[in-house]
PDB file of C-alpha atoms in Angstrom:
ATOM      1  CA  UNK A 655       0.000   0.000   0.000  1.00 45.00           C
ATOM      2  CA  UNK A 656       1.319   2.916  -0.961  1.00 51.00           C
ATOM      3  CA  UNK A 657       2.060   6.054   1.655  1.00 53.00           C
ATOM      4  CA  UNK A 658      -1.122   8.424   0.001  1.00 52.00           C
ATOM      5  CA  UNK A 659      -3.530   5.481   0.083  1.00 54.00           C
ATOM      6  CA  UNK A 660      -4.666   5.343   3.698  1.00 52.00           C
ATOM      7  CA  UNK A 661      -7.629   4.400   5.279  1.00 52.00           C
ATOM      8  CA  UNK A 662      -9.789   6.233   7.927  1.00 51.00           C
ATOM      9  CA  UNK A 663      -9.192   6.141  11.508  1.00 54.00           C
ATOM     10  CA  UNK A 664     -11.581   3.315  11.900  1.00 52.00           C
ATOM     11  CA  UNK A 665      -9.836   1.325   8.922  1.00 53.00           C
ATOM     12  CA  UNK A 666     -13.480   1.101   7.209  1.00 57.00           C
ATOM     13  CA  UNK A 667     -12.424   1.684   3.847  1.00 58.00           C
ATOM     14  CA  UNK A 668     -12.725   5.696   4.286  1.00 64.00           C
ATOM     15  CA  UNK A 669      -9.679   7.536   1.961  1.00 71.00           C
ATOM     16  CA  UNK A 670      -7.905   9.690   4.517  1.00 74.00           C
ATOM     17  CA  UNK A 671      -6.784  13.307   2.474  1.00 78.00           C
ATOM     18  CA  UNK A 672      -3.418  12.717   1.519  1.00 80.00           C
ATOM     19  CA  UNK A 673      -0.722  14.298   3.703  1.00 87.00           C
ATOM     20  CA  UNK A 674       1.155  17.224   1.676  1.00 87.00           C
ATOM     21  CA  UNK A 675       4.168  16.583   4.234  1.00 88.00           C
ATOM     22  CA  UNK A 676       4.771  12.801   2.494  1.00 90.00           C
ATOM     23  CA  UNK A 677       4.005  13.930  -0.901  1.00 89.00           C
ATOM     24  CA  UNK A 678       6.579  16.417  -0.155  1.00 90.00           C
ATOM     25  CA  UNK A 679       8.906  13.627   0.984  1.00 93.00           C
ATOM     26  CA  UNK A 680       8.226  11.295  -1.694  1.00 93.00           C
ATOM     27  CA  UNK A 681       8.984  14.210  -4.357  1.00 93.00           C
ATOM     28  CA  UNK A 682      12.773  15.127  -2.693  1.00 93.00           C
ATOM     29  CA  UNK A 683      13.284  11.701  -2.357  1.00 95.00           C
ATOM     30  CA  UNK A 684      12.443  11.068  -5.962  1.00 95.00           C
ATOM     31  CA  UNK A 685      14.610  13.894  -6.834  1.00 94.00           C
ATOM     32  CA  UNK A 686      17.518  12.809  -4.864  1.00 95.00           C
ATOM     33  CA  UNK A 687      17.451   9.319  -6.533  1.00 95.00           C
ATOM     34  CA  UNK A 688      17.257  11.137 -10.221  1.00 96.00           C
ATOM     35  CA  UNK A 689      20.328  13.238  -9.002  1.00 95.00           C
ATOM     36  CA  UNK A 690      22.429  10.310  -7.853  1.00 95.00           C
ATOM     37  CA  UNK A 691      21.432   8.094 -11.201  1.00 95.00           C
ATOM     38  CA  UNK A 692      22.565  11.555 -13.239  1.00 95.00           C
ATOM     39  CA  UNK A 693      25.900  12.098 -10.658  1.00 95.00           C
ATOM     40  CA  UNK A 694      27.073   8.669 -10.965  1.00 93.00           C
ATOM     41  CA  UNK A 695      26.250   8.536 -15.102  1.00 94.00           C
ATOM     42  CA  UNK A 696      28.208  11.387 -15.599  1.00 94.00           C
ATOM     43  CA  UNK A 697      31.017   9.494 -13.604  1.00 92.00           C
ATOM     44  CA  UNK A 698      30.660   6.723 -15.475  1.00 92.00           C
ATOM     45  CA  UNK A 699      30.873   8.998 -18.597  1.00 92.00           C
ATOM     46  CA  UNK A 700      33.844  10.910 -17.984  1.00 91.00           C
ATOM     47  CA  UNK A 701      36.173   7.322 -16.375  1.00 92.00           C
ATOM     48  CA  UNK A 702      35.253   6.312 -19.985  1.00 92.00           C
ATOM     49  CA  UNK A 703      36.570   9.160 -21.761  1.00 91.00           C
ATOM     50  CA  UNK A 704      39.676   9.674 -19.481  1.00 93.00           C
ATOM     51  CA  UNK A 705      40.287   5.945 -20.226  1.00 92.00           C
ATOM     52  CA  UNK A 706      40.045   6.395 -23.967  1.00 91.00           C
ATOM     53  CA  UNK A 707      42.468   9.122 -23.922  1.00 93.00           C
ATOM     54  CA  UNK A 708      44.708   7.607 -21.471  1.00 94.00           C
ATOM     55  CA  UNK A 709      45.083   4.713 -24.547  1.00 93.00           C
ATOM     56  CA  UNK A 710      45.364   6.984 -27.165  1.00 95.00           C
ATOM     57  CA  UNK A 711      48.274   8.554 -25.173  1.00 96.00           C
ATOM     58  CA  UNK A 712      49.888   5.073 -24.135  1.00 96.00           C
ATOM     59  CA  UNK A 713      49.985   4.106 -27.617  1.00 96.00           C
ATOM     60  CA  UNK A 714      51.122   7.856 -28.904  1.00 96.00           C
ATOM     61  CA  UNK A 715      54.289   7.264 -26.569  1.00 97.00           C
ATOM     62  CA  UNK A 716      54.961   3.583 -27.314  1.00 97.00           C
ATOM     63  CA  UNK A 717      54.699   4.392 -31.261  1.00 97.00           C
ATOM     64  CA  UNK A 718      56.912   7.363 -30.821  1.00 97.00           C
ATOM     65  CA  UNK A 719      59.364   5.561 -28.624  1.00 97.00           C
ATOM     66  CA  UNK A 720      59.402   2.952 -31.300  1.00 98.00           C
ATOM     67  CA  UNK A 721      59.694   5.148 -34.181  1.00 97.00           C
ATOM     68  CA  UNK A 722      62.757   7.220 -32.393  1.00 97.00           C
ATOM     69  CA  UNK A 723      64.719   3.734 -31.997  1.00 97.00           C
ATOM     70  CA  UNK A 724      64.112   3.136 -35.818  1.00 97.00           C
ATOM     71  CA  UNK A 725      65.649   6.391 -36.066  1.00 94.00           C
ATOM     72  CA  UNK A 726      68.425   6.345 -34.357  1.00 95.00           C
ATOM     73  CA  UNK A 727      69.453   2.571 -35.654  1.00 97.00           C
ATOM     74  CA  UNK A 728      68.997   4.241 -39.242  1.00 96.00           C
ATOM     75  CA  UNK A 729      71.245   7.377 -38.523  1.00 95.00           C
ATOM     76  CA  UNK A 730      74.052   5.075 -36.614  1.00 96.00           C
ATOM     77  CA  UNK A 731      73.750   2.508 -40.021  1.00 97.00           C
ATOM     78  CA  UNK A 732      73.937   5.934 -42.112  1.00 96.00           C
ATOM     79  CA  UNK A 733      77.071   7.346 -40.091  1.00 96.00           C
ATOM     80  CA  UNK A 734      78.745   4.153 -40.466  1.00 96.00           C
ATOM     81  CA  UNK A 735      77.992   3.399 -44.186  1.00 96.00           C
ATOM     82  CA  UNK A 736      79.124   7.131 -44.916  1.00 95.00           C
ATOM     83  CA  UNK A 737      82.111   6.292 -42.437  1.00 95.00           C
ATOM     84  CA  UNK A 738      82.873   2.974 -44.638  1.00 96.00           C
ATOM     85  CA  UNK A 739      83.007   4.890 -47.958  1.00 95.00           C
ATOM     86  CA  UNK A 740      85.302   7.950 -46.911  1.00 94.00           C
ATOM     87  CA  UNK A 741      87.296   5.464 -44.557  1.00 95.00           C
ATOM     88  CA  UNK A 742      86.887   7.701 -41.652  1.00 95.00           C
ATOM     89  CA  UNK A 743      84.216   7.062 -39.515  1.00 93.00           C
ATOM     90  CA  UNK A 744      84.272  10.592 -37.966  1.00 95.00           C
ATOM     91  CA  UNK A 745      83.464  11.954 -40.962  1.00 95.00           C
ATOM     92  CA  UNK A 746      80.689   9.863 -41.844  1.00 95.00           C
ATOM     93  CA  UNK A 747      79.024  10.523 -38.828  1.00 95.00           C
ATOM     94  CA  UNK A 748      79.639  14.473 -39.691  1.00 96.00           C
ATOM     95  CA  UNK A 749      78.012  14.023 -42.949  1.00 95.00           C
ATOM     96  CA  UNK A 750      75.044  11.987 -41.593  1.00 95.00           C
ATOM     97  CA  UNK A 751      75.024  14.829 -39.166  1.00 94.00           C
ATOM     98  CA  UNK A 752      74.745  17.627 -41.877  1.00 96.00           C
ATOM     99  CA  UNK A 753      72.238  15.515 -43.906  1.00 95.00           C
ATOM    100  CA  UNK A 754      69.588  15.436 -40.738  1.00 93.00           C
ATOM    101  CA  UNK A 755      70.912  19.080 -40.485  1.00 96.00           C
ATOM    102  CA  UNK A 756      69.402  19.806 -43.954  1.00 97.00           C
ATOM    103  CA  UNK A 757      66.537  18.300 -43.691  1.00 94.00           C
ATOM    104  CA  UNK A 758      65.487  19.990 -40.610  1.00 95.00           C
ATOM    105  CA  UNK A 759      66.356  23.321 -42.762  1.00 96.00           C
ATOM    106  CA  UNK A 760      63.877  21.479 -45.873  1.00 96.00           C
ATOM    107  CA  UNK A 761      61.099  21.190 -43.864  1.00 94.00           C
ATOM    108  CA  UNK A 762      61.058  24.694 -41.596  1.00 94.00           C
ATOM    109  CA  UNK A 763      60.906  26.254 -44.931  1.00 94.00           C
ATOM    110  CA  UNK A 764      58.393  24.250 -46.120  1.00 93.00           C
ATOM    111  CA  UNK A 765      56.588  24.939 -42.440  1.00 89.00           C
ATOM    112  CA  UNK A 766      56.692  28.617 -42.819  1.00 92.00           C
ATOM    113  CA  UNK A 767      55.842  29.177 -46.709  1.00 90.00           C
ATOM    114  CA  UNK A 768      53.640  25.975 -47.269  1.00 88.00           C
ATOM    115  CA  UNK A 769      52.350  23.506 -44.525  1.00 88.00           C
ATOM    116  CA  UNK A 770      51.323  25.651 -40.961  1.00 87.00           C
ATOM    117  CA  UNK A 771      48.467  27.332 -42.647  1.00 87.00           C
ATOM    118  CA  UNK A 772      46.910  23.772 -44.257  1.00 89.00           C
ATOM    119  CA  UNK A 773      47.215  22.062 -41.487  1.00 88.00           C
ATOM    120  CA  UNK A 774      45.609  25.213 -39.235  1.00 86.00           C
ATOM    121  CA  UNK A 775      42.935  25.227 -42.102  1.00 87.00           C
ATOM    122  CA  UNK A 776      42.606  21.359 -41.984  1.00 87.00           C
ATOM    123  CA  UNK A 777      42.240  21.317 -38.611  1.00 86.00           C
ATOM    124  CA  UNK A 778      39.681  24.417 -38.372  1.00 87.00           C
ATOM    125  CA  UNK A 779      37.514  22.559 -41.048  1.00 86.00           C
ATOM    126  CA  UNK A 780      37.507  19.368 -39.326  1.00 84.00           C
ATOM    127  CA  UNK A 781      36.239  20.876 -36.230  1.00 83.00           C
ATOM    128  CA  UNK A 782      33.495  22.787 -37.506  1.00 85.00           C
ATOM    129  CA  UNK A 783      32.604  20.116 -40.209  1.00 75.00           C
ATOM    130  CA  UNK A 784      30.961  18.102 -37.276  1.00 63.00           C
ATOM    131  CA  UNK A 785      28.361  20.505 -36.518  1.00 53.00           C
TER     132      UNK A 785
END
Protein backbone atom coordinates (compact mmCIF):
# COMPACT_ATOMS: atom_id res chain seq x y z
CA UNK A 1 0.00 0.00 0.00
CA UNK A 2 1.32 2.92 -0.96
CA UNK A 3 2.06 6.05 1.66
CA UNK A 4 -1.12 8.42 0.00
CA UNK A 5 -3.53 5.48 0.08
CA UNK A 6 -4.67 5.34 3.70
CA UNK A 7 -7.63 4.40 5.28
CA UNK A 8 -9.79 6.23 7.93
CA UNK A 9 -9.19 6.14 11.51
CA UNK A 10 -11.58 3.31 11.90
CA UNK A 11 -9.84 1.33 8.92
CA UNK A 12 -13.48 1.10 7.21
CA UNK A 13 -12.42 1.68 3.85
CA UNK A 14 -12.73 5.70 4.29
CA UNK A 15 -9.68 7.54 1.96
CA UNK A 16 -7.90 9.69 4.52
CA UNK A 17 -6.78 13.31 2.47
CA UNK A 18 -3.42 12.72 1.52
CA UNK A 19 -0.72 14.30 3.70
CA UNK A 20 1.16 17.22 1.68
CA UNK A 21 4.17 16.58 4.23
CA UNK A 22 4.77 12.80 2.49
CA UNK A 23 4.01 13.93 -0.90
CA UNK A 24 6.58 16.42 -0.16
CA UNK A 25 8.91 13.63 0.98
CA UNK A 26 8.23 11.30 -1.69
CA UNK A 27 8.98 14.21 -4.36
CA UNK A 28 12.77 15.13 -2.69
CA UNK A 29 13.28 11.70 -2.36
CA UNK A 30 12.44 11.07 -5.96
CA UNK A 31 14.61 13.89 -6.83
CA UNK A 32 17.52 12.81 -4.86
CA UNK A 33 17.45 9.32 -6.53
CA UNK A 34 17.26 11.14 -10.22
CA UNK A 35 20.33 13.24 -9.00
CA UNK A 36 22.43 10.31 -7.85
CA UNK A 37 21.43 8.09 -11.20
CA UNK A 38 22.56 11.56 -13.24
CA UNK A 39 25.90 12.10 -10.66
CA UNK A 40 27.07 8.67 -10.96
CA UNK A 41 26.25 8.54 -15.10
CA UNK A 42 28.21 11.39 -15.60
CA UNK A 43 31.02 9.49 -13.60
CA UNK A 44 30.66 6.72 -15.48
CA UNK A 45 30.87 9.00 -18.60
CA UNK A 46 33.84 10.91 -17.98
CA UNK A 47 36.17 7.32 -16.38
CA UNK A 48 35.25 6.31 -19.99
CA UNK A 49 36.57 9.16 -21.76
CA UNK A 50 39.68 9.67 -19.48
CA UNK A 51 40.29 5.95 -20.23
CA UNK A 52 40.04 6.40 -23.97
CA UNK A 53 42.47 9.12 -23.92
CA UNK A 54 44.71 7.61 -21.47
CA UNK A 55 45.08 4.71 -24.55
CA UNK A 56 45.36 6.98 -27.17
CA UNK A 57 48.27 8.55 -25.17
CA UNK A 58 49.89 5.07 -24.14
CA UNK A 59 49.98 4.11 -27.62
CA UNK A 60 51.12 7.86 -28.90
CA UNK A 61 54.29 7.26 -26.57
CA UNK A 62 54.96 3.58 -27.31
CA UNK A 63 54.70 4.39 -31.26
CA UNK A 64 56.91 7.36 -30.82
CA UNK A 65 59.36 5.56 -28.62
CA UNK A 66 59.40 2.95 -31.30
CA UNK A 67 59.69 5.15 -34.18
CA UNK A 68 62.76 7.22 -32.39
CA UNK A 69 64.72 3.73 -32.00
CA UNK A 70 64.11 3.14 -35.82
CA UNK A 71 65.65 6.39 -36.07
CA UNK A 72 68.42 6.34 -34.36
CA UNK A 73 69.45 2.57 -35.65
CA UNK A 74 69.00 4.24 -39.24
CA UNK A 75 71.24 7.38 -38.52
CA UNK A 76 74.05 5.07 -36.61
CA UNK A 77 73.75 2.51 -40.02
CA UNK A 78 73.94 5.93 -42.11
CA UNK A 79 77.07 7.35 -40.09
CA UNK A 80 78.75 4.15 -40.47
CA UNK A 81 77.99 3.40 -44.19
CA UNK A 82 79.12 7.13 -44.92
CA UNK A 83 82.11 6.29 -42.44
CA UNK A 84 82.87 2.97 -44.64
CA UNK A 85 83.01 4.89 -47.96
CA UNK A 86 85.30 7.95 -46.91
CA UNK A 87 87.30 5.46 -44.56
CA UNK A 88 86.89 7.70 -41.65
CA UNK A 89 84.22 7.06 -39.52
CA UNK A 90 84.27 10.59 -37.97
CA UNK A 91 83.46 11.95 -40.96
CA UNK A 92 80.69 9.86 -41.84
CA UNK A 93 79.02 10.52 -38.83
CA UNK A 94 79.64 14.47 -39.69
CA UNK A 95 78.01 14.02 -42.95
CA UNK A 96 75.04 11.99 -41.59
CA UNK A 97 75.02 14.83 -39.17
CA UNK A 98 74.74 17.63 -41.88
CA UNK A 99 72.24 15.52 -43.91
CA UNK A 100 69.59 15.44 -40.74
CA UNK A 101 70.91 19.08 -40.49
CA UNK A 102 69.40 19.81 -43.95
CA UNK A 103 66.54 18.30 -43.69
CA UNK A 104 65.49 19.99 -40.61
CA UNK A 105 66.36 23.32 -42.76
CA UNK A 106 63.88 21.48 -45.87
CA UNK A 107 61.10 21.19 -43.86
CA UNK A 108 61.06 24.69 -41.60
CA UNK A 109 60.91 26.25 -44.93
CA UNK A 110 58.39 24.25 -46.12
CA UNK A 111 56.59 24.94 -42.44
CA UNK A 112 56.69 28.62 -42.82
CA UNK A 113 55.84 29.18 -46.71
CA UNK A 114 53.64 25.98 -47.27
CA UNK A 115 52.35 23.51 -44.52
CA UNK A 116 51.32 25.65 -40.96
CA UNK A 117 48.47 27.33 -42.65
CA UNK A 118 46.91 23.77 -44.26
CA UNK A 119 47.22 22.06 -41.49
CA UNK A 120 45.61 25.21 -39.23
CA UNK A 121 42.93 25.23 -42.10
CA UNK A 122 42.61 21.36 -41.98
CA UNK A 123 42.24 21.32 -38.61
CA UNK A 124 39.68 24.42 -38.37
CA UNK A 125 37.51 22.56 -41.05
CA UNK A 126 37.51 19.37 -39.33
CA UNK A 127 36.24 20.88 -36.23
CA UNK A 128 33.50 22.79 -37.51
CA UNK A 129 32.60 20.12 -40.21
CA UNK A 130 30.96 18.10 -37.28
CA UNK A 131 28.36 20.50 -36.52
Amino acid sequence: MAPTERHGPAGKGEAAAPDPADFVREMVESVTDYARAERDHFKLEASERIGAVSGRIVLAVVLLLLLNGVVLMLSVAWGLWLGQCFDDPVTGFLLAGATYLALMLLFYLLWRTVLRDRITLAVVNATHGKD
